[in-house]
Short mmCIF file of C-alpha atoms in Angstrom, two decimals:
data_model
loop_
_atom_site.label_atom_id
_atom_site.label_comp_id
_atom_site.label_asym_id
_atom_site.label_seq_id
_atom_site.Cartn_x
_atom_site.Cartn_y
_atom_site.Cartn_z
CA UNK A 1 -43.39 65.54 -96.90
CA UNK A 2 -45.23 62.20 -96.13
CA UNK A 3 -43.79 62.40 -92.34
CA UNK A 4 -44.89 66.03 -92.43
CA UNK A 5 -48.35 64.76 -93.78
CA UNK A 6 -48.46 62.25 -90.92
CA UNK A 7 -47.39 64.25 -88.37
CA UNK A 8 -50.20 66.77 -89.15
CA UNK A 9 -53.03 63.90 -89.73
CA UNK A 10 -52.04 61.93 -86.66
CA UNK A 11 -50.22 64.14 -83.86
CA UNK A 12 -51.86 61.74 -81.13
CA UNK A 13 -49.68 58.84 -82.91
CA UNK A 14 -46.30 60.67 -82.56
CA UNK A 15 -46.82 62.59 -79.49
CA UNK A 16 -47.95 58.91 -77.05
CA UNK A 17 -44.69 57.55 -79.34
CA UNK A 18 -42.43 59.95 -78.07
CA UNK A 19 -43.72 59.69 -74.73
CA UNK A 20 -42.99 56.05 -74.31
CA UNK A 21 -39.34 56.42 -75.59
CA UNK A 22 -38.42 58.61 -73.14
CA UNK A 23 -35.95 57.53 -70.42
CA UNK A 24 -37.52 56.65 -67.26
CA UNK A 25 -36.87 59.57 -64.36
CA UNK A 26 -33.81 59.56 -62.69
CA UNK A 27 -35.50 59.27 -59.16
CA UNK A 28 -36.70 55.65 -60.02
CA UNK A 29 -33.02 54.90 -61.53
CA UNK A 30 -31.84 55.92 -57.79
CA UNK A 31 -35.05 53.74 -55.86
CA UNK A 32 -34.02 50.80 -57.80
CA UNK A 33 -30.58 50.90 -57.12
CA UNK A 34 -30.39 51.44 -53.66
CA UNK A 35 -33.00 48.41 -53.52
CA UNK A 36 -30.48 46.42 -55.42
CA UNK A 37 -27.60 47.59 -52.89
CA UNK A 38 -29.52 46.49 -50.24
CA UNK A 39 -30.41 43.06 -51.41
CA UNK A 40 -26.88 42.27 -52.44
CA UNK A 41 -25.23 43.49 -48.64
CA UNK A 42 -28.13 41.61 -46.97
CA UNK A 43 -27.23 38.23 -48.62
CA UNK A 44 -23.87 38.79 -47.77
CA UNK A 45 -24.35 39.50 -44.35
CA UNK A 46 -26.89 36.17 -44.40
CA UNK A 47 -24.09 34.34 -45.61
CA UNK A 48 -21.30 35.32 -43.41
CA UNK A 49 -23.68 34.76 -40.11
CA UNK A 50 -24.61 31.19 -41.54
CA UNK A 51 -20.87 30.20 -42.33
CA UNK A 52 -19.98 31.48 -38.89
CA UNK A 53 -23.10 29.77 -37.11
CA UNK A 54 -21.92 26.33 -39.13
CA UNK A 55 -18.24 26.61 -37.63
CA UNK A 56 -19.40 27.30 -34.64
CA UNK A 57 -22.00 24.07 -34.45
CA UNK A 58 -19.19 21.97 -35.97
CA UNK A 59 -17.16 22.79 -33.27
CA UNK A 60 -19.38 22.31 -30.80
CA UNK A 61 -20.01 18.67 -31.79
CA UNK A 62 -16.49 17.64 -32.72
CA UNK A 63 -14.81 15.38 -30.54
CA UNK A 64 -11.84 12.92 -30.59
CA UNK A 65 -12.68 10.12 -28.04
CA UNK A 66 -14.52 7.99 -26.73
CA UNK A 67 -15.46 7.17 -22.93
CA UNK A 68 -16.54 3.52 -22.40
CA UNK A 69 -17.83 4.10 -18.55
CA UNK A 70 -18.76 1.38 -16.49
CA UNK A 71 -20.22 1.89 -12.90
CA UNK A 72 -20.22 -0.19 -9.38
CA UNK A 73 -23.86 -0.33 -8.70
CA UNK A 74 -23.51 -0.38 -5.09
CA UNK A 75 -21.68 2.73 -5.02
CA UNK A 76 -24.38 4.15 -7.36
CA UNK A 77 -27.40 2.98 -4.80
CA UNK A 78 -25.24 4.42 -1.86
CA UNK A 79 -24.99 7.55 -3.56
CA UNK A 80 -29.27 8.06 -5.08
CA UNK A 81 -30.74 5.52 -2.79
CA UNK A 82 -33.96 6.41 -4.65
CA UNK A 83 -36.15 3.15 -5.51
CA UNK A 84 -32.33 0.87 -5.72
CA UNK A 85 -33.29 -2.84 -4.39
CA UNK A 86 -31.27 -5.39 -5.00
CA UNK A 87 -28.54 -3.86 -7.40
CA UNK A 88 -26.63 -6.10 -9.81
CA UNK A 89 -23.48 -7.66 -7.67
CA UNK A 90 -21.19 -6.81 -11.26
CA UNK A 91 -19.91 -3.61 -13.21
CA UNK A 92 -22.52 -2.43 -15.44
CA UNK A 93 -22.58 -0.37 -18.14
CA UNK A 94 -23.20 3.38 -17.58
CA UNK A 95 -22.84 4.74 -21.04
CA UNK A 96 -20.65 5.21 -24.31
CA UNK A 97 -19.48 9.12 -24.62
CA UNK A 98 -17.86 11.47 -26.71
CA UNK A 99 -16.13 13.85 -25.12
CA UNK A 100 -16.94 17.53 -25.81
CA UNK A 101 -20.17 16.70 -27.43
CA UNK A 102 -23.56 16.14 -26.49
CA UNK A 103 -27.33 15.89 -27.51
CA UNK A 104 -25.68 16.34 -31.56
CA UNK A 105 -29.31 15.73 -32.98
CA UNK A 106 -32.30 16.82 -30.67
CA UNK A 107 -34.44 15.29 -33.71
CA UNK A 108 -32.90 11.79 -33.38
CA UNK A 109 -35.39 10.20 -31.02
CA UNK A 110 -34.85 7.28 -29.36
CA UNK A 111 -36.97 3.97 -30.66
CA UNK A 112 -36.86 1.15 -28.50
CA UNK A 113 -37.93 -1.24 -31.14
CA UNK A 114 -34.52 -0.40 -33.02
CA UNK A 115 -33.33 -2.34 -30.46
CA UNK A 116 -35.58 -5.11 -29.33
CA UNK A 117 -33.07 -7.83 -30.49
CA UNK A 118 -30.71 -6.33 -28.41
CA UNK A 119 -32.52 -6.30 -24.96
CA UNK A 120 -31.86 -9.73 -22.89
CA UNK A 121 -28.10 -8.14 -23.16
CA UNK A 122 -29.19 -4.64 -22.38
CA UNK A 123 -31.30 -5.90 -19.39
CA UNK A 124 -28.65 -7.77 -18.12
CA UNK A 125 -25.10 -5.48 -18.72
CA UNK A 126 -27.00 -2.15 -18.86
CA UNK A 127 -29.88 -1.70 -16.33
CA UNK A 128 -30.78 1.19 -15.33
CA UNK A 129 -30.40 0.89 -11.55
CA UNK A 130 -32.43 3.51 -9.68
CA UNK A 131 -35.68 3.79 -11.60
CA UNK A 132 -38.56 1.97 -11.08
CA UNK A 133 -39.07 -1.32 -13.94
CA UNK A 134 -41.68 0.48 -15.95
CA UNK A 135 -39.43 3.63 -17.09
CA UNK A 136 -36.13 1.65 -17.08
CA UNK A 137 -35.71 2.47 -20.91
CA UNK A 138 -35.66 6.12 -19.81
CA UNK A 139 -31.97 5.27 -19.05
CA UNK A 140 -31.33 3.96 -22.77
CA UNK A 141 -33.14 7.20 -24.07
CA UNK A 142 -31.56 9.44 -22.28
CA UNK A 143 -27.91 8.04 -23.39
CA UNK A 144 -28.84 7.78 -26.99
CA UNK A 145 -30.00 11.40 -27.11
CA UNK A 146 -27.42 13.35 -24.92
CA UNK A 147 -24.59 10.90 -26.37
CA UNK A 148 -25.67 8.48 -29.23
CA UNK A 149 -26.63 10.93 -31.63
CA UNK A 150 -22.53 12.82 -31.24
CA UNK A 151 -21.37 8.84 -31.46
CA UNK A 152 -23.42 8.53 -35.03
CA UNK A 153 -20.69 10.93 -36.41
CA UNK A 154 -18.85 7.83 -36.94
CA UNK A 155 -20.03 4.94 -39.66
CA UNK A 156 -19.84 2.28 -37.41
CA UNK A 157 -22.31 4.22 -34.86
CA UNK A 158 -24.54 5.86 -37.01
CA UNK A 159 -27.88 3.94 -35.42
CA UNK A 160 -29.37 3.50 -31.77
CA UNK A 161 -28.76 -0.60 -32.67
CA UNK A 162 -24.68 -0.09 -33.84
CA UNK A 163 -24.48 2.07 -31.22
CA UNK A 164 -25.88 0.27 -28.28
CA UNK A 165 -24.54 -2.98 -29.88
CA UNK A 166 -21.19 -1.74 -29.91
CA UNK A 167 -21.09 -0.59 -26.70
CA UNK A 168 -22.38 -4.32 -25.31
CA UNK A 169 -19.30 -5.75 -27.50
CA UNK A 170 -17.08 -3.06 -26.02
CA UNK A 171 -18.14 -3.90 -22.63
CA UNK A 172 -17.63 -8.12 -23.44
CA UNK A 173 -14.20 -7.56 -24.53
CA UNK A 174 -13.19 -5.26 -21.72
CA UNK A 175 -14.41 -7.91 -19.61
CA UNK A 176 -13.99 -5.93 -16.50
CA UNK A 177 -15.25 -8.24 -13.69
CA UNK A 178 -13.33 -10.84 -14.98
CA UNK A 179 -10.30 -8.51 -14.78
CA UNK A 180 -10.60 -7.24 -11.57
CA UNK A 181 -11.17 -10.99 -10.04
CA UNK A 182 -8.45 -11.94 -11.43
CA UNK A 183 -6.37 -9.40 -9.93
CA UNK A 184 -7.84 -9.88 -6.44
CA UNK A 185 -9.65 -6.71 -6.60
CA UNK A 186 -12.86 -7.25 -5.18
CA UNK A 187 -15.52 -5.96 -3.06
CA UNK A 188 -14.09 -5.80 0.75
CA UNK A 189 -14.34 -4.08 4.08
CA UNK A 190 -10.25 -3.43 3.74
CA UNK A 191 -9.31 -0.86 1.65
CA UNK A 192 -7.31 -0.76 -1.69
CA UNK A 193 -4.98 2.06 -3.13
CA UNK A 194 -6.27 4.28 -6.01
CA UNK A 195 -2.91 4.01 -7.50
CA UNK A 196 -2.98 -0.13 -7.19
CA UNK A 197 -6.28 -0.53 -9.24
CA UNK A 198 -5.17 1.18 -11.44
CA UNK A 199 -1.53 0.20 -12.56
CA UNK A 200 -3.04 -3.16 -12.38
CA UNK A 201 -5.63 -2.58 -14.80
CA UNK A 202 -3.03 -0.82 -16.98
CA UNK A 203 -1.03 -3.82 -17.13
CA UNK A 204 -4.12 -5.99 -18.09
CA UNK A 205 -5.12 -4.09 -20.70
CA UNK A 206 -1.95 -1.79 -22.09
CA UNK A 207 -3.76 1.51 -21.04
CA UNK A 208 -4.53 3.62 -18.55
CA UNK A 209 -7.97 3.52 -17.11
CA UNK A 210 -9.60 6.60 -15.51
CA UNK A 211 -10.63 5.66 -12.02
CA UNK A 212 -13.49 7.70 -10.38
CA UNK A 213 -14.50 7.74 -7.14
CA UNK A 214 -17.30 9.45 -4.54
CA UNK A 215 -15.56 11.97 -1.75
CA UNK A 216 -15.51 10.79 1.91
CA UNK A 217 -19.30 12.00 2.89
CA UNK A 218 -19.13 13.35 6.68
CA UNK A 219 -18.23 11.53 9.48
CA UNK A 220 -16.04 9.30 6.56
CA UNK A 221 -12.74 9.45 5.56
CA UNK A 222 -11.89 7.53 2.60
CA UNK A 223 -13.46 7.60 -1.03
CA UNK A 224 -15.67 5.40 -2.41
CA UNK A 225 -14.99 3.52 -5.34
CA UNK A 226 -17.85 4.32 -8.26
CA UNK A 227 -16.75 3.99 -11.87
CA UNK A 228 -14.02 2.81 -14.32
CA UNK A 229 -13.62 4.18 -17.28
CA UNK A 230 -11.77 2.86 -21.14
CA UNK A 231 -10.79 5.20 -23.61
CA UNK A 232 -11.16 4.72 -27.56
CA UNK A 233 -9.79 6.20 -30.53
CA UNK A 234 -12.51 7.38 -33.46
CA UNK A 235 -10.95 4.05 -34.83
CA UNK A 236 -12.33 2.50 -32.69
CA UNK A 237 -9.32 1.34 -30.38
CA UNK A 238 -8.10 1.54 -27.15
CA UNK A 239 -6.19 4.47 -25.79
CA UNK A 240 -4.94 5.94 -22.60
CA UNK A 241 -7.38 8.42 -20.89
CA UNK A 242 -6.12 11.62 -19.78
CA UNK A 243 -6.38 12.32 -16.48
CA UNK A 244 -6.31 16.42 -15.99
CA UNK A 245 -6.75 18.08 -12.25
CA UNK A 246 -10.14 19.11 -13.39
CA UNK A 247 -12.49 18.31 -15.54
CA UNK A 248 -13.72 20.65 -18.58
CA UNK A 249 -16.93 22.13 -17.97
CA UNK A 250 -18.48 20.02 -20.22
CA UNK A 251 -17.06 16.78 -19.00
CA UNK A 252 -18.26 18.14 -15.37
CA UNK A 253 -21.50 18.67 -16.65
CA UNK A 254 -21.37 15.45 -18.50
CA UNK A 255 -20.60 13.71 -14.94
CA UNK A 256 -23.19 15.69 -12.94
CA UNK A 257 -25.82 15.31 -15.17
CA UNK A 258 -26.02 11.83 -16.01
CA UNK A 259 -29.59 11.22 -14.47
CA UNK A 260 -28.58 12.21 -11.49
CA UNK A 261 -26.21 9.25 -10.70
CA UNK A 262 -23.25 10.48 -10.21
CA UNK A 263 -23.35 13.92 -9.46
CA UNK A 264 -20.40 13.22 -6.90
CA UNK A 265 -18.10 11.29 -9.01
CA UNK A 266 -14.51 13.08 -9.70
CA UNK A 267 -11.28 10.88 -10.72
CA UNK A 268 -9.67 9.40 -7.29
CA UNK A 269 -7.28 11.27 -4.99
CA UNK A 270 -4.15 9.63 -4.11
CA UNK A 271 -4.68 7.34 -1.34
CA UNK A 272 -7.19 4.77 0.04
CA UNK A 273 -10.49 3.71 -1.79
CA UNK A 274 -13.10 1.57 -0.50
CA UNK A 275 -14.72 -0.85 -2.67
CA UNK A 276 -17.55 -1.80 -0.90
CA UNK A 277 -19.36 -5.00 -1.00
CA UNK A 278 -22.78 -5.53 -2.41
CA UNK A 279 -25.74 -5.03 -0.39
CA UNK A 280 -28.67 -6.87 -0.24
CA UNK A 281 -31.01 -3.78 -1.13
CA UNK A 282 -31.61 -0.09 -0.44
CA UNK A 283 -34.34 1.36 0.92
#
């Protein structure tokens, strides 16, 4: 009676009431869940392509040793000749690499004041040989960039000073010039075989070396003696290097890239190698 009352007295009431308690059309049911659909498959999809992309970047930076390369500087001016007077008469330092890694962090520039206490021994073991004095720390950047910043992986790498400081200590312990000296291997017009240098080194140091050298250029026939390389463990200790037929692309790259210094260099045939004796400059 009373709902019959109110219905009468207040059909405006009852009828909006009714209205808004109805269920919602089935066409917007279907628009919503197809946009819901949607959503959930593209997140998957986002997912699966970022998991993949992160495996595939991991991989690309992993690596399992490290190169310790020193470098004849004579055979480096002989091979550039490009603004090389006066080249150290002693192995220097060429670089620290990981294999199968390079140029890890693109945003990890280099900062030569990281490494100002460093320098005298920089200057001295690791100059760069071929540019002119005011961009020499173009050398330094371009190894911390393209190889530092794969090192850093490890804890006792993981800044432009451990790494460059390292690589000094590395190079003191090796003590390569001493070495060498000691064996009688030095600079001379005679020539010395590949497989000589480096037994001998291998029984200094209880590993095998990886001896590089620059082809016979025309009119020459015997290779040119141009880097010597030490390998280490992620631990940080010395291991044999592996000496395959051929490089891997990106240890060919590695070698052909290195600012342009030793886009020749390839591990020494069998045979003779000439070690040749400082000269007073290059012009």
């Amino acid at each position: 009676m009373l709902r019959g009352r109110l219905e009468s007295g207040l059909p405006g009431l009852f009828t909006e009431t009714r209205a808004a308690a109805s269920p919602p059309k089935p066409g917007l049911n279907t628009m919503k869940s197809k946009t819901t659909l949607v959503f959930i498959l593209s997140s998957i999809c986002l997912a699966f392509y970022c998991l993949c992309t992160a495996d595939k970047f991991s991989n690309h930076h992993e690596w399992s040793k490290l190169f310790m390369v020193h470098h004849w500087p004579t055979t480096v001016c002989k091979e550039n000749e490009n603004d090389c007077r006066d080249p150290p008469d002693y192995w220097t330092i060429h670089g620290l690499w990981p294999d199968k890694a390079g140029e890890c962090n693109r945003s990890w520039h280099f900062n030569l004041d990281e490494i100002k206490d460093l320098l005298p021994d920089m200057k001295r073991f690791w100059p760069d040989i071929i540019h002119p004095s005011p961009n020499r720390s173009q050398f330094w950047k371009h190894e911390w960039e393209k190889h530092g910043t794969c090192a850093a992986q490890l804890d006792a790498l993981n800044s432009q000073k451990k790494y460059f400081g390292k690589c000094l200590e590395f190079y003191k312990q090796i003590d390569l010039n001493s070495a060498l000296s000691k064996l009688r291997i030095e600079p001379a017009i005679s020539y010395y075989e590949a497989a000589d240098i480096k037994n001998a080194l291998a029984s200094v140091y209880g590993v095998i070396p990886k001896i590089q050298c620059l082809p016979p250029e025309q009119e020459e026939d015997i290779q040119t003696l141009g880097q010597i390389e030490f390998c280490f463990t992620k631990e940080l200790q010395l291991r044999n290097c592996t000496e395959p037929e051929m490089y891997s692309p990106f240890l060919q790259d590695t070698l052909t890239d290195e600012m342009s210094m030793t886009h020749g260099l390839s591990v020494c045939e069998d045979g003779p190698v000439f070690y040749p004796p400082p000269e007073k400059s290059y012009h």
